[in-house]
XYZ file of C-alpha atoms in Angstrom:
558
model
C -9.209 0.391 -56.878
C -11.196 3.313 -55.061
C -13.547 2.396 -52.050
C -17.162 2.040 -52.877
C -19.430 4.327 -50.743
C -22.542 3.076 -49.399
C -25.547 5.280 -50.293
C -26.487 8.147 -47.969
C -28.791 7.459 -44.928
C -31.928 9.586 -45.367
C -33.671 10.939 -42.364
C -37.647 11.316 -42.139
C -37.412 14.995 -42.938
C -37.498 15.612 -46.766
C -34.616 16.978 -48.518
C -32.370 16.281 -45.279
C -29.372 13.916 -45.114
C -27.336 12.721 -42.453
C -23.644 12.609 -43.096
C -23.142 9.168 -42.244
C -21.970 7.402 -45.484
C -19.573 4.478 -45.363
C -15.716 5.353 -44.208
C -16.392 9.226 -43.749
C -13.546 11.709 -42.856
C -11.948 11.361 -39.410
C -13.336 14.841 -38.339
C -17.152 13.478 -39.215
C -17.194 10.228 -37.487
C -18.684 11.368 -34.198
C -22.156 11.623 -35.330
C -24.011 10.222 -32.379
C -25.446 13.632 -31.752
C -27.046 13.703 -35.163
C -28.614 10.417 -34.700
C -29.962 11.533 -31.464
C -31.397 14.487 -32.932
C -33.172 12.465 -35.559
C -34.608 10.185 -33.103
C -35.839 13.014 -30.556
C -37.192 15.329 -33.243
C -38.714 12.912 -35.642
C -38.936 9.478 -33.717
C -36.984 7.917 -36.527
C -34.944 4.823 -35.534
C -33.892 4.297 -39.397
C -30.296 5.614 -38.963
C -29.881 3.724 -35.651
C -31.014 0.472 -37.209
C -29.015 1.019 -40.326
C -25.769 1.783 -38.180
C -26.672 -0.842 -35.702
C -26.477 1.611 -32.886
C -28.269 0.431 -29.881
C -30.783 2.822 -28.242
C -31.502 2.628 -24.586
C -35.254 3.003 -23.868
C -36.402 5.159 -21.064
C -39.716 6.955 -19.973
C -38.227 9.936 -21.847
C -37.788 7.940 -25.176
C -41.126 6.254 -26.006
C -41.320 3.676 -28.857
C -40.791 5.331 -32.254
C -43.818 5.608 -34.715
C -43.145 4.167 -38.223
C -42.054 6.230 -40.922
C -44.860 7.988 -42.824
C -47.319 7.391 -39.753
C -49.492 10.392 -38.894
C -48.433 9.841 -35.218
C -44.991 10.959 -36.129
C -44.387 13.962 -34.193
C -43.276 17.257 -36.261
C -40.027 18.757 -35.994
C -39.591 21.645 -33.374
C -36.399 22.777 -35.188
C -36.620 26.489 -36.363
C -35.372 26.443 -40.008
C -34.035 29.702 -39.774
C -31.720 28.775 -36.824
C -29.144 26.152 -36.073
C -30.130 26.025 -32.521
C -32.879 23.536 -31.253
C -35.585 24.061 -28.716
C -37.684 21.665 -26.663
C -41.339 21.247 -27.610
C -43.808 23.438 -25.674
C -45.274 20.563 -23.641
C -41.754 19.794 -22.364
C -40.976 23.129 -21.192
C -41.131 23.807 -17.325
C -43.359 26.201 -15.694
C -42.828 28.817 -13.151
C -44.657 28.580 -9.603
C -47.244 31.161 -10.928
C -47.994 28.910 -14.136
C -46.350 31.163 -16.551
C -44.083 29.237 -18.866
C -40.217 29.816 -18.702
C -38.379 31.271 -21.683
C -37.513 28.809 -24.384
C -34.426 26.654 -23.506
C -31.876 26.552 -26.257
C -29.265 23.859 -26.722
C -26.317 23.623 -28.842
C -26.357 19.742 -28.328
C -29.115 17.342 -27.232
C -29.579 16.980 -23.482
C -28.349 13.699 -22.341
C -28.567 11.779 -18.936
C -25.901 12.993 -16.590
C -22.888 10.754 -16.401
C -23.846 9.306 -13.103
C -26.898 7.887 -14.519
C -26.047 6.937 -18.013
C -26.003 3.241 -18.376
C -22.554 3.320 -20.193
C -20.965 5.441 -17.907
C -19.446 4.353 -14.333
C -20.325 5.996 -11.352
C -18.189 8.200 -9.785
C -15.434 6.460 -7.888
C -16.276 3.064 -9.392
C -13.317 0.711 -9.822
C -14.867 -1.624 -12.284
C -14.132 0.415 -15.143
C -11.082 2.163 -13.748
C -8.065 0.983 -15.814
C -5.758 1.660 -12.761
C -7.558 -0.513 -10.593
C -7.741 -3.384 -13.027
C -3.867 -3.802 -13.106
C -1.915 -7.032 -12.874
C 0.899 -6.482 -10.380
C 3.652 -8.867 -9.249
C 5.113 -8.252 -5.579
C 8.428 -9.731 -5.221
C 9.874 -10.223 -1.651
C 13.210 -11.318 -0.946
C 12.210 -13.227 2.320
C 10.112 -16.448 3.152
C 6.586 -15.771 3.153
C 4.319 -15.785 5.053
C 6.030 -14.910 8.349
C 5.312 -12.820 11.506
C 8.418 -10.439 10.891
C 7.854 -6.734 9.948
C 9.039 -6.853 6.298
C 6.524 -9.667 5.637
C 3.547 -7.941 7.344
C 4.050 -4.913 5.296
C 4.284 -7.013 2.116
C 1.133 -9.004 3.214
C -0.918 -5.947 3.853
C 0.124 -4.009 0.786
C -0.905 -7.029 -1.239
C -4.436 -7.416 0.438
C -5.091 -3.579 0.186
C -4.206 -3.620 -3.476
C -6.434 -6.511 -4.099
C -9.360 -4.961 -2.346
C -9.078 -2.092 -4.697
C -9.408 -4.301 -7.671
C -5.817 -4.971 -8.675
C -4.824 -8.522 -9.635
C -1.993 -9.399 -7.391
C 0.624 -12.330 -7.738
C 3.312 -12.993 -5.122
C 6.877 -14.012 -5.706
C 9.098 -14.794 -2.532
C 11.838 -17.316 -1.123
C 10.678 -20.916 -0.503
C 10.173 -22.076 2.869
C 13.211 -23.328 4.667
C 13.075 -26.610 6.242
C 13.184 -25.305 9.896
C 10.596 -22.632 9.097
C 8.020 -23.289 11.608
C 5.418 -26.001 12.702
C 3.064 -27.314 10.175
C 0.409 -27.940 12.654
C 0.527 -24.430 14.108
C 0.391 -22.945 10.615
C -2.618 -25.193 9.625
C -4.364 -23.903 12.691
C -3.523 -20.097 12.112
C -6.160 -17.934 10.483
C -3.525 -15.285 9.915
C -1.406 -17.733 7.828
C -4.343 -18.570 5.424
C -5.120 -14.883 5.354
C -1.834 -14.008 4.085
C -2.297 -16.732 1.055
C -5.886 -16.506 0.396
C -6.615 -15.649 -3.320
C -3.207 -14.866 -4.315
C -1.159 -16.577 -7.003
C 2.089 -17.326 -4.918
C 5.329 -18.148 -6.732
C 7.867 -19.691 -4.548
C 11.609 -20.282 -5.373
C 12.898 -23.977 -5.218
C 13.128 -25.642 -1.860
C 16.689 -26.324 -2.180
C 17.320 -22.635 -2.644
C 15.460 -21.596 0.568
C 17.407 -19.811 3.236
C 18.352 -21.872 6.366
C 17.224 -19.010 8.611
C 14.508 -16.492 8.758
C 16.534 -13.811 10.724
C 16.766 -10.313 9.202
C 20.311 -9.417 7.717
C 23.100 -10.923 5.755
C 23.689 -14.617 5.986
C 25.751 -17.356 4.104
C 22.556 -18.971 2.782
C 21.119 -15.687 1.065
C 23.296 -15.719 -2.314
C 21.825 -19.223 -2.837
C 18.307 -17.868 -2.132
C 18.759 -14.905 -4.545
C 19.724 -17.428 -7.175
C 16.570 -19.223 -6.624
C 14.676 -15.874 -6.581
C 16.165 -14.945 -9.818
C 15.142 -18.166 -11.564
C 11.655 -18.035 -10.481
C 11.299 -14.271 -11.513
C 12.539 -14.898 -14.950
C 9.985 -18.106 -15.406
C 7.313 -15.848 -13.898
C 7.685 -13.223 -16.230
C 8.146 -15.434 -19.388
C 4.969 -17.264 -18.524
C 3.005 -14.004 -18.298
C 3.255 -12.186 -21.749
C 0.984 -10.372 -24.299
C -2.408 -9.674 -22.775
C -1.470 -11.632 -19.590
C 1.601 -9.654 -18.960
C 2.226 -7.959 -15.688
C 1.648 -4.074 -15.703
C 4.410 -3.400 -13.034
C 6.656 -5.348 -10.608
C 6.887 -4.072 -7.027
C 10.248 -5.336 -5.535
C 10.490 -5.467 -1.605
C 13.992 -5.179 -0.227
C 17.179 -4.434 -1.945
C 17.976 -8.013 -2.770
C 14.728 -8.378 -4.741
C 15.280 -5.099 -6.631
C 18.825 -6.023 -7.475
C 17.722 -9.400 -8.750
C 15.013 -7.875 -10.975
C 17.349 -5.390 -12.600
C 19.882 -7.815 -13.228
C 17.778 -10.930 -14.581
C 15.024 -9.159 -16.554
C 15.905 -8.057 -20.099
C 14.066 -5.135 -21.710
C 11.533 -4.737 -22.719
C 10.193 -5.676 -19.362
C 7.405 -4.272 -16.842
C 8.384 -1.176 -14.977
C 10.139 -1.861 -11.621
C 8.920 0.015 -8.562
C 11.257 -0.379 -5.719
C 9.529 -0.430 -2.057
C 12.635 0.650 -0.083
C 11.992 -1.000 3.316
C 15.353 0.378 4.449
C 18.731 2.196 3.660
C 21.657 -0.128 3.288
C 24.015 2.773 3.980
C 22.694 2.868 7.352
C 21.700 -0.666 7.924
C 24.532 -2.903 6.974
C 27.156 -1.909 9.727
C 24.335 -2.363 12.601
C 24.204 -6.059 11.931
C 27.788 -5.984 13.388
C 25.957 -6.047 16.702
C 24.701 -9.154 18.741
C 23.465 -10.664 21.875
C 26.836 -9.530 23.680
C 26.078 -6.205 24.905
C 29.175 -4.911 26.676
C 30.548 -2.710 24.073
C 28.161 -1.582 21.520
C 26.880 1.722 22.567
C 28.928 4.786 21.407
C 27.720 7.677 23.306
C 29.558 10.233 21.096
C 28.116 9.003 17.552
C 24.622 8.476 16.401
C 25.690 5.385 14.245
C 27.572 2.885 16.225
C 30.901 2.332 14.384
C 33.013 -0.820 14.973
C 36.005 0.427 13.218
C 37.011 0.523 9.501
C 34.818 -2.494 8.558
C 31.557 -0.547 9.774
C 32.505 2.506 7.727
C 33.366 0.368 4.457
C 29.876 -1.403 4.982
C 28.095 2.069 5.301
C 29.992 3.288 2.129
C 29.170 0.137 0.210
C 25.531 0.197 1.331
C 25.231 3.711 0.344
C 26.506 3.033 -2.982
C 24.047 0.414 -3.690
C 21.227 2.728 -2.652
C 22.288 5.311 -5.012
C 22.617 2.872 -8.040
C 19.081 1.453 -7.267
C 17.637 5.005 -7.220
C 19.006 5.666 -10.571
C 18.249 2.347 -12.208
C 14.548 1.664 -11.096
C 11.492 3.083 -12.889
C 9.725 4.329 -9.559
C 10.144 3.988 -5.932
C 8.183 4.127 -2.420
C 9.887 5.564 0.697
C 8.542 4.413 4.037
C 10.517 7.194 5.769
C 11.763 10.743 5.280
C 15.547 9.899 5.043
C 14.771 7.044 2.570
C 12.750 9.488 0.340
C 15.774 12.138 0.359
C 18.041 9.384 -1.069
C 15.560 8.228 -3.582
C 14.644 11.697 -4.789
C 18.174 12.062 -6.086
C 16.853 11.231 -9.728
C 14.012 13.650 -10.364
C 12.862 11.738 -13.398
C 11.802 8.616 -11.458
C 8.190 8.991 -10.154
C 7.933 8.229 -6.245
C 6.475 9.102 -2.900
C 6.473 8.626 0.681
C 3.784 6.021 1.788
C 3.909 5.064 5.293
C 3.191 1.407 5.999
C -0.308 0.380 6.853
C -2.121 -2.420 8.968
C -5.649 -3.335 9.326
C -7.614 -1.652 12.185
C -7.246 -4.075 15.340
C -10.361 -2.489 16.879
C -12.635 -3.818 14.095
C -10.732 -6.906 13.269
C -13.133 -10.209 13.819
C -10.220 -12.135 15.402
C -9.328 -9.632 18.015
C -8.438 -11.109 21.418
C -9.130 -9.598 24.826
C -5.867 -7.531 25.849
C -6.450 -7.878 29.680
C -6.861 -11.490 29.588
C -3.941 -12.016 27.202
C -1.755 -10.012 29.721
C -2.935 -12.089 32.611
C -2.121 -15.216 30.852
C 1.361 -13.983 30.408
C 1.601 -13.191 34.207
C 1.682 -9.500 33.775
C -0.601 -6.759 35.042
C -2.690 -4.892 32.186
C -1.187 -1.277 31.681
C 1.547 -2.130 34.247
C 4.380 -3.126 31.899
C 6.588 -1.685 29.124
C 6.845 -3.974 26.129
C 9.354 -4.435 23.168
C 7.688 -6.489 20.418
C 10.097 -6.325 17.474
C 12.714 -8.436 16.016
C 15.655 -9.697 18.173
C 18.774 -8.656 16.083
C 21.586 -6.178 16.282
C 19.652 -3.901 14.219
C 17.342 -3.174 16.655
C 19.762 -2.001 19.252
C 18.638 -3.926 22.193
C 21.781 -2.960 24.241
C 20.179 0.218 25.028
C 17.305 -1.580 26.900
C 19.837 -3.858 28.740
C 21.844 -0.698 30.169
C 18.661 1.201 30.709
C 17.230 -1.947 32.903
C 20.431 -2.076 34.730
C 20.200 1.577 35.780
C 16.502 1.198 36.816
C 17.285 -1.717 38.735
C 19.965 0.192 40.713
C 17.421 2.777 41.824
C 15.851 2.833 45.171
C 12.251 3.402 43.870
C 9.718 1.011 45.465
C 7.608 0.025 42.346
C 9.506 -1.120 39.307
C 7.462 -1.631 36.189
C 8.596 -4.710 34.269
C 10.473 -4.404 30.861
C 9.262 -7.229 28.622
C 10.413 -8.420 25.339
C 7.999 -10.578 23.513
C 8.844 -12.722 20.740
C 7.462 -15.817 18.546
C 10.675 -17.510 18.379
C 11.911 -19.814 21.364
C 15.480 -19.908 19.744
C 15.792 -16.069 19.723
C 14.534 -15.711 23.361
C 17.255 -18.147 24.473
C 19.806 -16.489 22.587
C 19.282 -13.071 24.251
C 17.835 -13.588 27.768
C 21.239 -14.683 29.169
C 22.808 -11.467 28.089
C 20.033 -9.099 29.087
C 19.602 -9.219 32.825
C 16.701 -7.245 34.232
C 14.467 -7.849 31.244
C 11.796 -10.386 31.243
C 11.025 -12.505 28.195
C 7.558 -13.925 26.837
C 6.687 -16.033 24.034
C 3.710 -15.387 22.007
C 1.952 -17.805 19.768
C 0.294 -15.594 17.117
C 0.046 -12.238 15.678
C -3.211 -11.618 17.302
C -2.006 -12.475 20.666
C 1.086 -10.190 20.146
C -1.350 -7.428 18.999
C -3.472 -7.986 22.208
C -0.358 -7.998 24.508
C 0.546 -4.688 22.743
C -2.603 -3.036 23.531
C -2.307 -3.793 27.095
C 1.048 -2.567 27.713
C 1.772 0.855 29.213
C 3.985 1.869 26.545
C 5.881 0.302 23.466
C 9.492 0.640 23.146
C 11.430 1.355 19.936
C 15.141 1.433 20.516
C 16.407 1.604 16.802
C 18.224 4.816 16.198
C 19.245 4.070 12.672
C 17.375 5.749 9.921
C 15.700 4.622 6.695
C 13.520 1.761 7.924
C 9.948 1.959 9.475
C 9.123 -0.422 12.257
C 5.933 -2.347 11.512
C 5.670 -2.680 15.494
C 5.255 1.143 15.594
C 2.313 1.020 13.445
C 0.938 -1.749 15.500
C 1.490 0.335 18.819
C -0.214 3.287 17.044
C -3.185 1.133 15.905
C -3.700 -0.343 19.305
C -3.640 3.146 20.929
C -0.444 2.376 22.954
C 2.011 5.375 23.567
C 5.457 5.071 22.025
C 8.909 5.690 23.441
C 11.301 6.178 20.539
C 14.454 8.201 19.503
C 13.144 9.244 15.924
C 10.521 11.903 15.547
C 10.043 13.334 12.062
C 11.628 10.255 10.534
C 8.552 8.182 11.514
C 5.994 10.955 11.744
C 5.870 11.209 15.475
C 5.390 14.164 17.693
C 7.137 14.608 21.099
C 4.386 14.709 23.970
C 1.489 14.400 21.564
C 1.580 10.810 20.526
C 5.058 9.550 21.844
C 7.925 10.533 24.076
C 11.188 11.084 22.056
C 14.439 10.510 23.686
C 17.845 11.865 22.597
C 19.938 9.714 20.100
C 23.222 10.880 21.466
C 22.226 9.895 25.048
C 20.040 6.896 24.584
C 20.338 5.257 27.952
C 19.725 8.559 30.042
C 16.868 9.622 27.974
C 15.422 6.152 27.787
C 15.465 5.973 31.628
C 13.935 9.349 32.135
C 11.102 8.515 29.647
C 10.319 5.345 31.352
C 10.080 7.068 34.828
C 7.935 9.756 33.387
C 5.379 7.552 31.710
C 5.268 5.242 34.710
C 4.558 7.975 37.148
C 1.905 10.011 35.271
C -1.349 8.461 34.340
C -2.961 11.459 32.724
C 0.151 11.723 30.324
C -0.039 8.091 29.417
C -3.887 8.448 28.664
C -3.097 11.796 26.376
C -0.354 9.901 24.636
C -2.528 7.050 23.888
C -5.084 8.936 22.277
C -2.623 10.921 20.035
C -1.179 7.618 19.032
C -4.822 6.153 18.027
C -5.404 9.464 16.254
C -2.038 9.310 14.396
C -2.981 5.790 13.115
C -6.373 6.837 11.696
C -4.666 9.726 9.961
C -1.694 8.073 8.290
C -1.611 4.424 8.690
C -4.964 2.939 7.281
C -4.673 0.496 4.235
C -7.020 1.929 1.961
C -5.695 5.555 1.511
C -2.179 4.127 1.128
C -3.233 1.783 -1.385
C -5.116 4.312 -3.625
C -2.024 6.506 -3.471
C 0.248 3.714 -4.434
C -2.165 2.762 -7.562
C -2.122 6.426 -8.519
C 1.570 6.134 -8.486
C 1.855 3.001 -10.780
C -0.640 4.599 -13.085
C 1.660 7.492 -13.742
C 4.533 5.178 -13.968
C 2.950 2.816 -16.573
C 2.017 5.957 -18.552
C 5.285 7.441 -18.654
C 6.756 3.952 -19.615
C 4.274 3.734 -22.389
C 5.266 7.077 -23.571
C 8.926 6.429 -23.389
């Protein structure tokens, strides 16, 4: 049976029809301009009422007169032309009072997009489909925690949520020895990391027994629990409630997602915190510091085992770069590895932290330094993790050389940590270095802001120390061994030592910044400017959302 067509809708003008019959051809379905013309020229709401098209009242659009009323305005349309003109009273005039030439329009004038009631304002995120995404952030670590990976994970989630995305978190469960409940309950930072997030944790019986970075015997069981929780989370969010993308942090989370989730699945975007090809062998180091520095090789090799670990880690990096749907690199070397497959969208986005200068919970740096029995601006601070990956043996040998010099004033070398156990494990093997324990992230940030300089001893590429971002945000100069890798510039915002001569170059940099106040102030200003240019949360989150938008669009086309 054929379709019945409704009678044509007639306008107020005689012998004139609007092409708005039932089920018109596809090319003739956009007739809003014809309806607007009928209303503007004849004050005729009939077609709008019949088609249930709502008309927005405004000062330019008065209430229409009834059909057949003498108040109905005559049409200004020239029958001999297809163009339309405005009535004479609506034409603008020049300054001398003479009317301007008649304006001709091919389409009816409409309010600009910025003021149209159905159009969003430029930059508005309420109607932006990219900002309304549902994202699942998967981290292969306990959360929340004060280590760098967890801080990066936390700030990324908060920044994405502030731009309108709906964020869910999935991490390891908490270990039985993972901190004091009373201290966590009093910590504003702890609740800031969890406030407003749907947090999925793996079962407690699979939680790792240690929060130390690097391989451990409890990690395989923790990864099994992560896989079980990830599969359940994806299965419970399907249809309209499905996640638009999965952001995996660390290689363990990425490998778990690639092996556990069957297609079709949400696209996986890998946040490469580091490169396994350069990281695995570094964990052979430990608190014993008598034979770890190899002055003739950039990467410390401990024989065939280290070389085997490097090749194994590099193979895993290459495999993940070819399997994931997209990626984020924190450093230049990680970007080079991930770009080997040009079909996978990705970008280098440096990590970001909130500005401590405007943070409401900011502590007074000088008061915190004195509470730790330190002179403000009179000590050098290392505030990172305490593991072999950080190459703390370089600091140990540098401290021994500085102690043997006959200089009158020695600037203390201080290591600050949140863990009593780590301090005890390392303090006995590092004479000449002072250790301090801090209670919270805010106290660590204040201590970092009061230091003369921040020490970054890691020579291994691939990763980006979050303590470096904290130092730049606090306006504290940096002494490091990587320049382009981390976006630093020698003698502008940092002092860069030689990776081939780490101890000698570190001692020289310490002596230089200790005796030159003008240099220290100039580097502090450059560090703060670098933070404002590269490491604020909002620009990085916008770049990440744009990348996820491209990823989901390419996934939909594929």
